[in-house]
PDB file of C-alpha atoms in Angstrom:
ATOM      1  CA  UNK A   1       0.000   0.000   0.000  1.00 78.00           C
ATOM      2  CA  UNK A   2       1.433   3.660  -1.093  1.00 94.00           C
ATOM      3  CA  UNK A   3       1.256   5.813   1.319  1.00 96.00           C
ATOM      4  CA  UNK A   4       1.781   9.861   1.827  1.00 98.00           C
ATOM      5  CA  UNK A   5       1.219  12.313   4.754  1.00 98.00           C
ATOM      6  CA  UNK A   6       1.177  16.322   3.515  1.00 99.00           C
ATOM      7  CA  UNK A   7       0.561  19.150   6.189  1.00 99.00           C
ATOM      8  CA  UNK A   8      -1.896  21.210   4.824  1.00 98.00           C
ATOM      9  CA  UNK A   9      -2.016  24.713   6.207  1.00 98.00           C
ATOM     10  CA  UNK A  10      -4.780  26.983   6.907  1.00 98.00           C
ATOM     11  CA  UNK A  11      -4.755  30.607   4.842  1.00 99.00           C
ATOM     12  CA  UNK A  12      -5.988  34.097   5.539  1.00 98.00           C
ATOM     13  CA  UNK A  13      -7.079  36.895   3.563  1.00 98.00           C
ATOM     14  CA  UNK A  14      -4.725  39.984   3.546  1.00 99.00           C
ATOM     15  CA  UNK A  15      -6.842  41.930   1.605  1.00 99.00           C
ATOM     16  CA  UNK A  16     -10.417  40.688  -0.511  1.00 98.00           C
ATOM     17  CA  UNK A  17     -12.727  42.776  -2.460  1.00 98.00           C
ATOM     18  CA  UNK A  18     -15.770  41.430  -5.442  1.00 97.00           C
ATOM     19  CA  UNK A  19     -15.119  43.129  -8.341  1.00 95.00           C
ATOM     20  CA  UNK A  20     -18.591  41.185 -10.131  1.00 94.00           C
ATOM     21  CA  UNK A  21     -20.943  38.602 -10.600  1.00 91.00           C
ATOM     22  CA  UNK A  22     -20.741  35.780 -13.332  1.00 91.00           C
ATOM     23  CA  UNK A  23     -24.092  35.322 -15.400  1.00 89.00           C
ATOM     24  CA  UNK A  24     -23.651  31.359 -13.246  1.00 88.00           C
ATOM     25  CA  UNK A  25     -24.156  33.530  -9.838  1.00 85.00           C
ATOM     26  CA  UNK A  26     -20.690  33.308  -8.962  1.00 86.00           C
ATOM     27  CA  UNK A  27     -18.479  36.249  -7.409  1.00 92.00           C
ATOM     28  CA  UNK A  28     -15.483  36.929  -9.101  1.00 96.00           C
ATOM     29  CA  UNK A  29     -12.745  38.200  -6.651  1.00 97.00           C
ATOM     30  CA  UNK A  30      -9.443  40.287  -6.354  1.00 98.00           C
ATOM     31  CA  UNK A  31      -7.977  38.533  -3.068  1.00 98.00           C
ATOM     32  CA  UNK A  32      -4.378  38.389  -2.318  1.00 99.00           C
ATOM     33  CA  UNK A  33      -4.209  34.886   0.123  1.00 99.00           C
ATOM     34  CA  UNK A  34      -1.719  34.000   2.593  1.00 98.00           C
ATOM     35  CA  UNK A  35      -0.671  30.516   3.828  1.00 99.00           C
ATOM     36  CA  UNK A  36      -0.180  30.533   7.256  1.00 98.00           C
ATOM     37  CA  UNK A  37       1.454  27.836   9.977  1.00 98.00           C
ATOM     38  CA  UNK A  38      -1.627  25.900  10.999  1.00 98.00           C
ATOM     39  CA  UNK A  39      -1.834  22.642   9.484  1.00 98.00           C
ATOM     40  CA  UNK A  40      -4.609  19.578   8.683  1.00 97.00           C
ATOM     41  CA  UNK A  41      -2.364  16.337   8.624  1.00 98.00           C
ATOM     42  CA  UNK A  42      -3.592  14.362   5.947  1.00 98.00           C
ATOM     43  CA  UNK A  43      -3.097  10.851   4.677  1.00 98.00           C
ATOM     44  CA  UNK A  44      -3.744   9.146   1.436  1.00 98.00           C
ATOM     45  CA  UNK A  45      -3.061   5.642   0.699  1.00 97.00           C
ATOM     46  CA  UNK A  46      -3.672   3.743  -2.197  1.00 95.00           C
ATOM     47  CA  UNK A  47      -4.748   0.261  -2.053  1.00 89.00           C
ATOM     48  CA  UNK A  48      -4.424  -1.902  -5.319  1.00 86.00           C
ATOM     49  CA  UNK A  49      -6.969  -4.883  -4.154  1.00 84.00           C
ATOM     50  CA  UNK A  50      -9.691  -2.407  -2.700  1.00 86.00           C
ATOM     51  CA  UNK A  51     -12.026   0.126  -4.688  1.00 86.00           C
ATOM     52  CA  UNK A  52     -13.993   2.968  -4.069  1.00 92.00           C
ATOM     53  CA  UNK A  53     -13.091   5.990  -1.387  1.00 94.00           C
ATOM     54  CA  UNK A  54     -12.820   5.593   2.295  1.00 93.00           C
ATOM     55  CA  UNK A  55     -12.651   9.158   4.484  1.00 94.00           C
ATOM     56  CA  UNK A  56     -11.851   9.090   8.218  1.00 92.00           C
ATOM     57  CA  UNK A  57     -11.860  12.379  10.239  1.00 88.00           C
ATOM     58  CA  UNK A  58     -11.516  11.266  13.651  1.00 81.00           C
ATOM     59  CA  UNK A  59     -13.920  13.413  16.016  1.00 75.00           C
ATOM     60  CA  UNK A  60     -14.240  16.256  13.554  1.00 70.00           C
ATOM     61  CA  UNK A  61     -17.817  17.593  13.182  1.00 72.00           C
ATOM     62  CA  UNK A  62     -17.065  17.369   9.259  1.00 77.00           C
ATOM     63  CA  UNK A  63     -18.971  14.642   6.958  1.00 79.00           C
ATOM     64  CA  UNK A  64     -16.545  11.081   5.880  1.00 74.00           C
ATOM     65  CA  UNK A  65     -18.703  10.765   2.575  1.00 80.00           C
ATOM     66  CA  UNK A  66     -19.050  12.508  -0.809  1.00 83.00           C
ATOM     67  CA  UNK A  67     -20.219  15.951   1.766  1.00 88.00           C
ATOM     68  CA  UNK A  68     -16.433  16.331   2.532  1.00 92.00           C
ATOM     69  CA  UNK A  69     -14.237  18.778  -0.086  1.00 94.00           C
ATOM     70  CA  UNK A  70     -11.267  16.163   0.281  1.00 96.00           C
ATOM     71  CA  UNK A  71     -13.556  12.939  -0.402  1.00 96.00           C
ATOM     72  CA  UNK A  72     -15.111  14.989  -3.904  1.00 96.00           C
ATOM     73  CA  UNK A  73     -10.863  16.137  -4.869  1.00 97.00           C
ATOM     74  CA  UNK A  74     -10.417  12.373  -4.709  1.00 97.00           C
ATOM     75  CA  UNK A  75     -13.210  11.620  -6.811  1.00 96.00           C
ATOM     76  CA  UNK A  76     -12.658  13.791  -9.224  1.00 96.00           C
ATOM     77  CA  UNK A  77      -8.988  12.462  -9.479  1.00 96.00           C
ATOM     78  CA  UNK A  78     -10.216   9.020 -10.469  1.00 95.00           C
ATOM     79  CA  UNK A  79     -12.097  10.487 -12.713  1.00 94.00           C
ATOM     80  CA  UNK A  80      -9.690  12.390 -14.653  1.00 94.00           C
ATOM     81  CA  UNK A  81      -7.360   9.820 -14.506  1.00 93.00           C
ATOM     82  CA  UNK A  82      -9.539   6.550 -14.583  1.00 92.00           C
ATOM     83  CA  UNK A  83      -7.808   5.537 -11.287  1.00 90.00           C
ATOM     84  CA  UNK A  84      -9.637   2.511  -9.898  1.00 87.00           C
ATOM     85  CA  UNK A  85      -7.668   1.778  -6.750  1.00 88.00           C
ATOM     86  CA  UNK A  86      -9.301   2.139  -3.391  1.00 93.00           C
ATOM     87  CA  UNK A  87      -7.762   5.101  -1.960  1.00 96.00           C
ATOM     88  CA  UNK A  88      -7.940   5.707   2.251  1.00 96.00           C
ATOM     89  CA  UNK A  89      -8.004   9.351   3.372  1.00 97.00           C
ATOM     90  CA  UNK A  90      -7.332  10.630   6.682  1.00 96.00           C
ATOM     91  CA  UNK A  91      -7.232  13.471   8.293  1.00 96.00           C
ATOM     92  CA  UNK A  92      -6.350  14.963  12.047  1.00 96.00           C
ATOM     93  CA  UNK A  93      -7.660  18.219  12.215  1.00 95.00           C
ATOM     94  CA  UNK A  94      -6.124  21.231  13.511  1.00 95.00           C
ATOM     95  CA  UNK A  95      -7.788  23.559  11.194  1.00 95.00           C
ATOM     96  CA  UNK A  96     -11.157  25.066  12.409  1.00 92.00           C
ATOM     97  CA  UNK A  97     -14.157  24.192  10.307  1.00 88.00           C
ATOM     98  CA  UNK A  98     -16.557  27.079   9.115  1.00 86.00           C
ATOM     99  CA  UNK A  99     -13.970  29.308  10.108  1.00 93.00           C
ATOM    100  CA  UNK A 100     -12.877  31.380   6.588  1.00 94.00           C
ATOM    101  CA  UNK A 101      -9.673  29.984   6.825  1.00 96.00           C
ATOM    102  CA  UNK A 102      -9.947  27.078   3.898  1.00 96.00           C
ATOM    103  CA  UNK A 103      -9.344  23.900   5.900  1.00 95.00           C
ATOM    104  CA  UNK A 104     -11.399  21.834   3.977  1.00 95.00           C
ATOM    105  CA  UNK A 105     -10.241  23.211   0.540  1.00 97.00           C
ATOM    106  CA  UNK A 106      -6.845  22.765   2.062  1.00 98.00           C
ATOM    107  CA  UNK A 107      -7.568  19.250   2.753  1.00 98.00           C
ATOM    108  CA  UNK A 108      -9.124  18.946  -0.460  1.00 98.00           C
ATOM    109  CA  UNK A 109      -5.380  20.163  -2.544  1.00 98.00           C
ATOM    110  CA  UNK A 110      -3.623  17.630   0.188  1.00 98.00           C
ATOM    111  CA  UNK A 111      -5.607  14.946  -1.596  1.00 98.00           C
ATOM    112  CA  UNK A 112      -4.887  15.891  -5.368  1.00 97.00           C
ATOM    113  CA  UNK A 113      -1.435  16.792  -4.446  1.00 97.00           C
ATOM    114  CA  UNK A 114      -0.409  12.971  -2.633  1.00 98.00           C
ATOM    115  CA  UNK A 115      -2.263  11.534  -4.975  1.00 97.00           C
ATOM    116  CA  UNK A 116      -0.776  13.409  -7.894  1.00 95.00           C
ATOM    117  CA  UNK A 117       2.606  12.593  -6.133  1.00 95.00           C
ATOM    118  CA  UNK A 118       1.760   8.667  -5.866  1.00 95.00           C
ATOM    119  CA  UNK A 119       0.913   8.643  -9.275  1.00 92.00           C
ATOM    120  CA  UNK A 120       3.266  10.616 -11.116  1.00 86.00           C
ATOM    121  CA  UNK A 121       2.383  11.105 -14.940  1.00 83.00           C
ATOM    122  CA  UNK A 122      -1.061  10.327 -14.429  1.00 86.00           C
ATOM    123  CA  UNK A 123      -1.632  13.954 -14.831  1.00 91.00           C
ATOM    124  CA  UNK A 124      -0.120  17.292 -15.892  1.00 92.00           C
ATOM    125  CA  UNK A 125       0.554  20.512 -13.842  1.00 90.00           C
ATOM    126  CA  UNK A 126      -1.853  22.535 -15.499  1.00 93.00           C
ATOM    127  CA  UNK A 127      -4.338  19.575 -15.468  1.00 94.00           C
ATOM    128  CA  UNK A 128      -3.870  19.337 -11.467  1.00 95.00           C
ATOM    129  CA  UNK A 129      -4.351  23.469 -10.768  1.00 96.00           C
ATOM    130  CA  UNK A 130      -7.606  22.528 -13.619  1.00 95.00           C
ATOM    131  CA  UNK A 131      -9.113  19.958 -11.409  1.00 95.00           C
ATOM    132  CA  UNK A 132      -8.546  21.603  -8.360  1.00 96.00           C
ATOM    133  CA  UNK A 133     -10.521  24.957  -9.823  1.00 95.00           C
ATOM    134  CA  UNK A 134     -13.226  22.474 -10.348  1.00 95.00           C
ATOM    135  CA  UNK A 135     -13.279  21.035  -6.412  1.00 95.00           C
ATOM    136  CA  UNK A 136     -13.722  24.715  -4.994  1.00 92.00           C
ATOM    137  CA  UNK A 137     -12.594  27.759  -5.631  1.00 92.00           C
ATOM    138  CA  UNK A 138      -9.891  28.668  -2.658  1.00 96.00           C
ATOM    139  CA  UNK A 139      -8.420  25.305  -4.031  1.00 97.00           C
ATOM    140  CA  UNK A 140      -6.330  26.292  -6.695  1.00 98.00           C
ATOM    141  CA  UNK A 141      -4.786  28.501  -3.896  1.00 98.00           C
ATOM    142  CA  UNK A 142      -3.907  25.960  -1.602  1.00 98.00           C
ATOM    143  CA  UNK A 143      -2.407  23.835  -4.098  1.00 98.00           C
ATOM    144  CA  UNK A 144      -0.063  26.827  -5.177  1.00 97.00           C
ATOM    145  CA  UNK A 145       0.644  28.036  -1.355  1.00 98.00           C
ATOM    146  CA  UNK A 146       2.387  31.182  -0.221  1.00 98.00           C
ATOM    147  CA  UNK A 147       1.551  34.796  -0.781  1.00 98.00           C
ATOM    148  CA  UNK A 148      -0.986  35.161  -3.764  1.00 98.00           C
ATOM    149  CA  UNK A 149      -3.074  37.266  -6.244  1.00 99.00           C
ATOM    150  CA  UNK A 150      -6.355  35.395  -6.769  1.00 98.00           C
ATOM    151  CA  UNK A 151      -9.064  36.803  -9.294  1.00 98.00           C
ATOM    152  CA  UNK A 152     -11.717  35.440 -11.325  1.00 96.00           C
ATOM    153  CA  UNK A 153     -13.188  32.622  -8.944  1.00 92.00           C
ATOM    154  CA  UNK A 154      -9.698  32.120  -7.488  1.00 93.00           C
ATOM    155  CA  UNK A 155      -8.593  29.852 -10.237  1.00 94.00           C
ATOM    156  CA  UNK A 156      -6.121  33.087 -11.935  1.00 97.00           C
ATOM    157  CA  UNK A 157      -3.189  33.292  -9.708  1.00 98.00           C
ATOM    158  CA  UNK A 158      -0.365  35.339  -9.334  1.00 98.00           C
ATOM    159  CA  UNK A 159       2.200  34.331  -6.908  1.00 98.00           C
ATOM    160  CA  UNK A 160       3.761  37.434  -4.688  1.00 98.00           C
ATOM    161  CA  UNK A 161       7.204  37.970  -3.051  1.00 94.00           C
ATOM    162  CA  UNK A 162       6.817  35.629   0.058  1.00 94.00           C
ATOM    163  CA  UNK A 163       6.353  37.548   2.922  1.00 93.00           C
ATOM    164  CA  UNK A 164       7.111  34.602   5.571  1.00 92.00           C
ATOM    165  CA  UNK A 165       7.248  34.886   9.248  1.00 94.00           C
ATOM    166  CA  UNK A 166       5.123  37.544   9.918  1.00 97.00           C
ATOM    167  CA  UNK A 167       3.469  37.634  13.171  1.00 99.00           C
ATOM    168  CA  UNK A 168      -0.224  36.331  12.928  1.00 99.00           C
ATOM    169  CA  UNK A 169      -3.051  36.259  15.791  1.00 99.00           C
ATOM    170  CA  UNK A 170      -5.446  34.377  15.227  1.00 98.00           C
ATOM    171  CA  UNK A 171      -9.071  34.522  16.692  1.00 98.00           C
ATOM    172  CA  UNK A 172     -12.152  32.396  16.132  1.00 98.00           C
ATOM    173  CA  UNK A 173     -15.400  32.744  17.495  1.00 97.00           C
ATOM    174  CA  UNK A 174     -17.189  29.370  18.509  1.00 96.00           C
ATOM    175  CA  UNK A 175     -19.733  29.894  15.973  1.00 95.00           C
ATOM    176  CA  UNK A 176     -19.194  29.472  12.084  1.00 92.00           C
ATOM    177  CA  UNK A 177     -20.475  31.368   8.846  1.00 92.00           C
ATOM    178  CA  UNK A 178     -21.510  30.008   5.935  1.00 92.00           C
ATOM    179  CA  UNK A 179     -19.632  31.064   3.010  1.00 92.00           C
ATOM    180  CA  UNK A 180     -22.560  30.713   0.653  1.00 92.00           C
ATOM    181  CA  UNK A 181     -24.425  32.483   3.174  1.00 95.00           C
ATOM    182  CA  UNK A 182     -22.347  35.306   2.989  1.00 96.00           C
ATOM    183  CA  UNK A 183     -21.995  35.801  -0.403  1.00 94.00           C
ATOM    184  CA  UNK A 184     -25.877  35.484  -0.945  1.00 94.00           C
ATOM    185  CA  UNK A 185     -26.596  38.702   0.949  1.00 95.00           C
ATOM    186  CA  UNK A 186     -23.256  40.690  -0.305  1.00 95.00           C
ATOM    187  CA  UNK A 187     -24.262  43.651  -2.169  1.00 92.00           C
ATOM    188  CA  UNK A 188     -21.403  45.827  -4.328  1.00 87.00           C
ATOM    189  CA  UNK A 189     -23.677  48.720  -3.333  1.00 83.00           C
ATOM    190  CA  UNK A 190     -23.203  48.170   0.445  1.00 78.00           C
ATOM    191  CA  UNK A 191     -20.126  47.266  -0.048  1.00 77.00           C
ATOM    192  CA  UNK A 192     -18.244  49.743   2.597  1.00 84.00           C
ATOM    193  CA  UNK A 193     -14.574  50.254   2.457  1.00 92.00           C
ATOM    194  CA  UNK A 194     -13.021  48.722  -0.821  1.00 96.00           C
ATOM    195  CA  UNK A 195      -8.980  47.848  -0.431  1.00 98.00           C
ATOM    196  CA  UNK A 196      -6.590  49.832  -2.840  1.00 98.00           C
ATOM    197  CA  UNK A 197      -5.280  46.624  -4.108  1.00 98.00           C
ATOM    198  CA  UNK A 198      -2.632  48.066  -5.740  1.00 98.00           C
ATOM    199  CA  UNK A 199      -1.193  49.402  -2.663  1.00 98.00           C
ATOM    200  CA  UNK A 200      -1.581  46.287  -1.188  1.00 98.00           C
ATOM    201  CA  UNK A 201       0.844  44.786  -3.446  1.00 98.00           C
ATOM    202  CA  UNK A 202       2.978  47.119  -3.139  1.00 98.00           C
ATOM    203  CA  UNK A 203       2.803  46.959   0.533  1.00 98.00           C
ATOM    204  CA  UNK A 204       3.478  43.097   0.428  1.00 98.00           C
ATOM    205  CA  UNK A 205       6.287  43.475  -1.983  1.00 97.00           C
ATOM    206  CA  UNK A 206       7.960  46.345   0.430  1.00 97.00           C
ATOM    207  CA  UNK A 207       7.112  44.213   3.654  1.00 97.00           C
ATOM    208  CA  UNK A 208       5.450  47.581   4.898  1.00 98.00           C
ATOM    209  CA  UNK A 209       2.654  46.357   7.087  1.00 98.00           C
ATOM    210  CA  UNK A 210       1.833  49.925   7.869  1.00 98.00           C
ATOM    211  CA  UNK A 211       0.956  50.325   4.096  1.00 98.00           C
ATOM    212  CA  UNK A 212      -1.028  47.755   4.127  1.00 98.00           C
ATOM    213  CA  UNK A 213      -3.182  48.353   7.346  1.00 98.00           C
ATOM    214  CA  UNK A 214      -3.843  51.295   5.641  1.00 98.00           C
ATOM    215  CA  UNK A 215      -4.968  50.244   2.423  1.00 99.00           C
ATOM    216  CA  UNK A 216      -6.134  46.931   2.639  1.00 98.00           C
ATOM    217  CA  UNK A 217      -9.998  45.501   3.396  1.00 98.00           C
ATOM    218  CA  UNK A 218     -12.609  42.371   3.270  1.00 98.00           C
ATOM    219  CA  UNK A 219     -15.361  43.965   1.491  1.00 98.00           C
ATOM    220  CA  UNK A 220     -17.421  40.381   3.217  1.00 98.00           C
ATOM    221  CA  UNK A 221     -17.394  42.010   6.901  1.00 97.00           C
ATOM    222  CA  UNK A 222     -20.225  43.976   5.279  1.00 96.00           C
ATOM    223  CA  UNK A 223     -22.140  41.364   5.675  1.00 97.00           C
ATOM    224  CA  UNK A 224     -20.419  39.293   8.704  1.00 97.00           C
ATOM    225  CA  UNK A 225     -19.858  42.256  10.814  1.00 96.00           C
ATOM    226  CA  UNK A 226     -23.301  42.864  10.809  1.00 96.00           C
ATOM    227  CA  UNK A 227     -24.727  39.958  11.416  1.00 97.00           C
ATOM    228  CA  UNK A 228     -22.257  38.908  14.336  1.00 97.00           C
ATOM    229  CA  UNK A 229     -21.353  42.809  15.988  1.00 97.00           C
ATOM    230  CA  UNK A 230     -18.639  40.865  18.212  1.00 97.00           C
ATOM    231  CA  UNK A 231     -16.422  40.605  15.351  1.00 98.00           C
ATOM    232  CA  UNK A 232     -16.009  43.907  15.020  1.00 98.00           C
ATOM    233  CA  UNK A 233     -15.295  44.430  18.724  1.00 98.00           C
ATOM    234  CA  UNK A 234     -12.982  41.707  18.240  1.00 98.00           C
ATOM    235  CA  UNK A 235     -11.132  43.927  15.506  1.00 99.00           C
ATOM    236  CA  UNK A 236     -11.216  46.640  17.940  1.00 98.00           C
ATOM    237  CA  UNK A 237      -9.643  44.178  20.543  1.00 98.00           C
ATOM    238  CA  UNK A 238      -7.024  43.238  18.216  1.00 99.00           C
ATOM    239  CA  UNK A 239      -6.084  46.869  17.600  1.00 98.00           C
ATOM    240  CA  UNK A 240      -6.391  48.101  21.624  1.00 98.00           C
ATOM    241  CA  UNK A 241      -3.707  44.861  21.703  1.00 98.00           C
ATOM    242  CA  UNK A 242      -1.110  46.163  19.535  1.00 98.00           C
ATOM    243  CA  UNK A 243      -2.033  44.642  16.168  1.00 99.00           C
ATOM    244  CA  UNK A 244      -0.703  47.025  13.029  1.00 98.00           C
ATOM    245  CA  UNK A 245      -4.178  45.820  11.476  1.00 98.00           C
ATOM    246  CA  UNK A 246      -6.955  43.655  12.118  1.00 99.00           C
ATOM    247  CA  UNK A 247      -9.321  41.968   9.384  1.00 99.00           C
ATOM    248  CA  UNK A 248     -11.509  38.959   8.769  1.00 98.00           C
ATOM    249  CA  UNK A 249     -10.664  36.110   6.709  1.00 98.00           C
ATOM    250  CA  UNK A 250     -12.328  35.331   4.009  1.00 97.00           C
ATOM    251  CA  UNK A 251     -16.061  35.034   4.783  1.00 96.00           C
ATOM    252  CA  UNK A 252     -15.560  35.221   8.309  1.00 96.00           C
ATOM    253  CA  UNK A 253     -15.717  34.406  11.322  1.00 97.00           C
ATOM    254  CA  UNK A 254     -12.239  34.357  11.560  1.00 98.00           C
ATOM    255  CA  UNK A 255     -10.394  37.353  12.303  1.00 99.00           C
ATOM    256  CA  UNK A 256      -6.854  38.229  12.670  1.00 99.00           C
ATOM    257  CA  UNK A 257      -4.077  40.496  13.568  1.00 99.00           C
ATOM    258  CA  UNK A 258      -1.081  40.861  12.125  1.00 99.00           C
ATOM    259  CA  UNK A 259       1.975  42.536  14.070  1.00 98.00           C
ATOM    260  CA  UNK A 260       5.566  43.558  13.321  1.00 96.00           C
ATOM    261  CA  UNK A 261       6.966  41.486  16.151  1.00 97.00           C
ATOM    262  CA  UNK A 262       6.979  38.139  17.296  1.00 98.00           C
ATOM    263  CA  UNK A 263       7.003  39.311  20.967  1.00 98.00           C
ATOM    264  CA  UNK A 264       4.316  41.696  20.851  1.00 98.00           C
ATOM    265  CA  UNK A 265       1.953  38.893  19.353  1.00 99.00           C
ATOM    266  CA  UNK A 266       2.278  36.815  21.751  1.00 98.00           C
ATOM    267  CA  UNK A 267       1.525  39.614  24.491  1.00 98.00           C
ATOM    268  CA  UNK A 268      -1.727  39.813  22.961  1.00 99.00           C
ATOM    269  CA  UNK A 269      -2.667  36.676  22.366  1.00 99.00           C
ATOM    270  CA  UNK A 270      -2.083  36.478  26.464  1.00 98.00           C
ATOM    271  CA  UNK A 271      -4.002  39.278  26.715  1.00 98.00           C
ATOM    272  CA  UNK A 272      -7.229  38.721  24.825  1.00 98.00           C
ATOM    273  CA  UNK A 273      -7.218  35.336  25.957  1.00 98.00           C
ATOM    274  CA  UNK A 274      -7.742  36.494  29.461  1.00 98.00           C
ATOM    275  CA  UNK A 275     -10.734  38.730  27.378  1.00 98.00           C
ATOM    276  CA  UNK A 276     -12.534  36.626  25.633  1.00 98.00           C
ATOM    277  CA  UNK A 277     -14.802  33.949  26.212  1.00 97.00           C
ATOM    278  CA  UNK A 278     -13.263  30.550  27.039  1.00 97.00           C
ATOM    279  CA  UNK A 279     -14.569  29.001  23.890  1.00 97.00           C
ATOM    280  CA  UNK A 280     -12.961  31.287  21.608  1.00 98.00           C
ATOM    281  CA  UNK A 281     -10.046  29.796  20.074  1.00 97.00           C
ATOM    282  CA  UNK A 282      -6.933  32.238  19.856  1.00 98.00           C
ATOM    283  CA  UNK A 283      -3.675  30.923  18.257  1.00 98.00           C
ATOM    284  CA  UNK A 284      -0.595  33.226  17.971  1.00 98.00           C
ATOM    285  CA  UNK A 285       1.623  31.806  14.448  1.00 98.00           C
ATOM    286  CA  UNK A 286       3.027  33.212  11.644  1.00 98.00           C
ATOM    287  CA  UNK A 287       2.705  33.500   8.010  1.00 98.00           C
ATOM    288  CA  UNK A 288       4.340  31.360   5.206  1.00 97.00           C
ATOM    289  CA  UNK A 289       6.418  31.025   2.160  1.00 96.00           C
ATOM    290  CA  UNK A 290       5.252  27.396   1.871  1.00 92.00           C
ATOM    291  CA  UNK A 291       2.220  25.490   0.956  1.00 94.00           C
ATOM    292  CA  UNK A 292       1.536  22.183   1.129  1.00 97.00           C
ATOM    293  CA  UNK A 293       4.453  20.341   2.401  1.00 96.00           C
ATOM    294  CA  UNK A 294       5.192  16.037   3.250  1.00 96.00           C
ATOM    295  CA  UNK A 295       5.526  15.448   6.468  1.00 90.00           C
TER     296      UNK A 295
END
């Protein structure tokens, strides 16, 4: 039985903003995406004598069957590449779920990748970052990894100077938001505080997180601000702590605060822990230069 293990880390948004709607009812975006150190271990094994897909998740309230992001990128695999071999997936999450931070689209690129790396020449590179725009559409991103333009539906990428290292605080909320949710009730007219994008990249490719706090934005806390107020105190938290800037992740409710030392991070992270309520996970990391990565 082949076997691989790839840690598959968790991204945030540094800056996100809609630029449209497809005539299909899908967004199209202008999101630069950052991996960060938080990592889903997952496991794919291939089994000659067995067929069909097998998913294991532990205690995770996520779905083993053809629900689950992963068990579909595996699916889709065979598919493409008429692979009939059982393959075993599993995962030990570390990633929260319903947390705009891509864990299960994370997952999902884990799956393509080992897969893609048990099987070499069963596919080609551009075929892979294909079927992986097909799975979801933060996909393509976590197959790439790093510091990244996305547009369109986040299949056009454009990687960015790395910008690794860079203190992160995390903080999630014990309740979740649905993406779909979010984006149903986003309105460009509402919209609120767009980011200069091109400052942004100029920000990231002059490390100056000052630039960016002042010129980047989630056009989505529209929506997820309003609908959960804490998140904004949370912001506000984040800043009273020290944080050069404080923004949501993707579609919430994630939000995070990035710092220009290591030191002063973790101060925070001390000190809103002490804040807020005991169910609210808070992680002090860092950002990354890599992606997905065998463990």
């Amino acid at each position: 039985m082949a076997t691989m293990t790839v840690l598959a880390p968790a991204k945030i948004n540094l800056s996100l903003d809609v630029t449209g709607k497809r005539a299909d009812g899908y967004h199209l975006l202008s999101t630069v995406m950052q991996s960060i150190s938080m990592y889903d271990r997952v496991t794919v094994s291939l089994d000659h004598q067995q067929q069909g897909i097998i998913l294991a998740c532990g205690r995770a309230p996520i779905p083993a069957d053809s629900r689950n992001t992963a068990w579909r990128a595996a699916a889709l695999f065979c598919e493409a590449t008429g692979l009939s071999d059982g393959i075993r997936i599993d995962i030990e999450k570390k990633i929260p779920t319903a947390a705009g931070l891509a864990g299960g689209s994370s997952d999902a690129a884990a799956v393509v990748f080992a897969l893609n790396r048990l099987l070499p020449g069963r596919i080609s590179h551009e075929q892979l970052f294909s079927l992986a725009a097909q799975i979801g559409a933060d996909v393509p991103f976590c197959l790439a990894g790093g510091t990244v333009l996305c547009e369109g539906i986040g299949e056009i990428l454009t990687p960015l100077v790395p910008w690794p290292e860079l203190p992160v605080l995390l903080i999630k909320p014990a309740f979740g938001m649905s993406t779909p949710w979010v984006f149903s009730r986003f309105r460009m007219d509402a919209s609120g505080r767009r980011p200069d994008q091109l400052a942004v990249l100029q920000a990231i490719a002059e490390r100056d997180i000052n630039l960016l706090a002042a010129s980047t934005a989630n056009v989505l806390e529209s929506v997820s601000l309003a609908a959960r107020p804490e998140l904004a105190e949370i912001k506000n938290m984040l800043l009273a702590a020290g944080a050069a800037m404080a923004l949501m992740s993707g579609s919430g409710p994630s939000v995070f605060g990035l710092f220009a030392h290591a030191d002063d991070c973790l101060f925070a992270r001390d000190w809103l822990t002490a804040r807020l309520p005991a169910d609210t996970i808070v992680i002090a990391t860092q950002s990354t230069a890599a992606g997905l990565v065998t463990a």
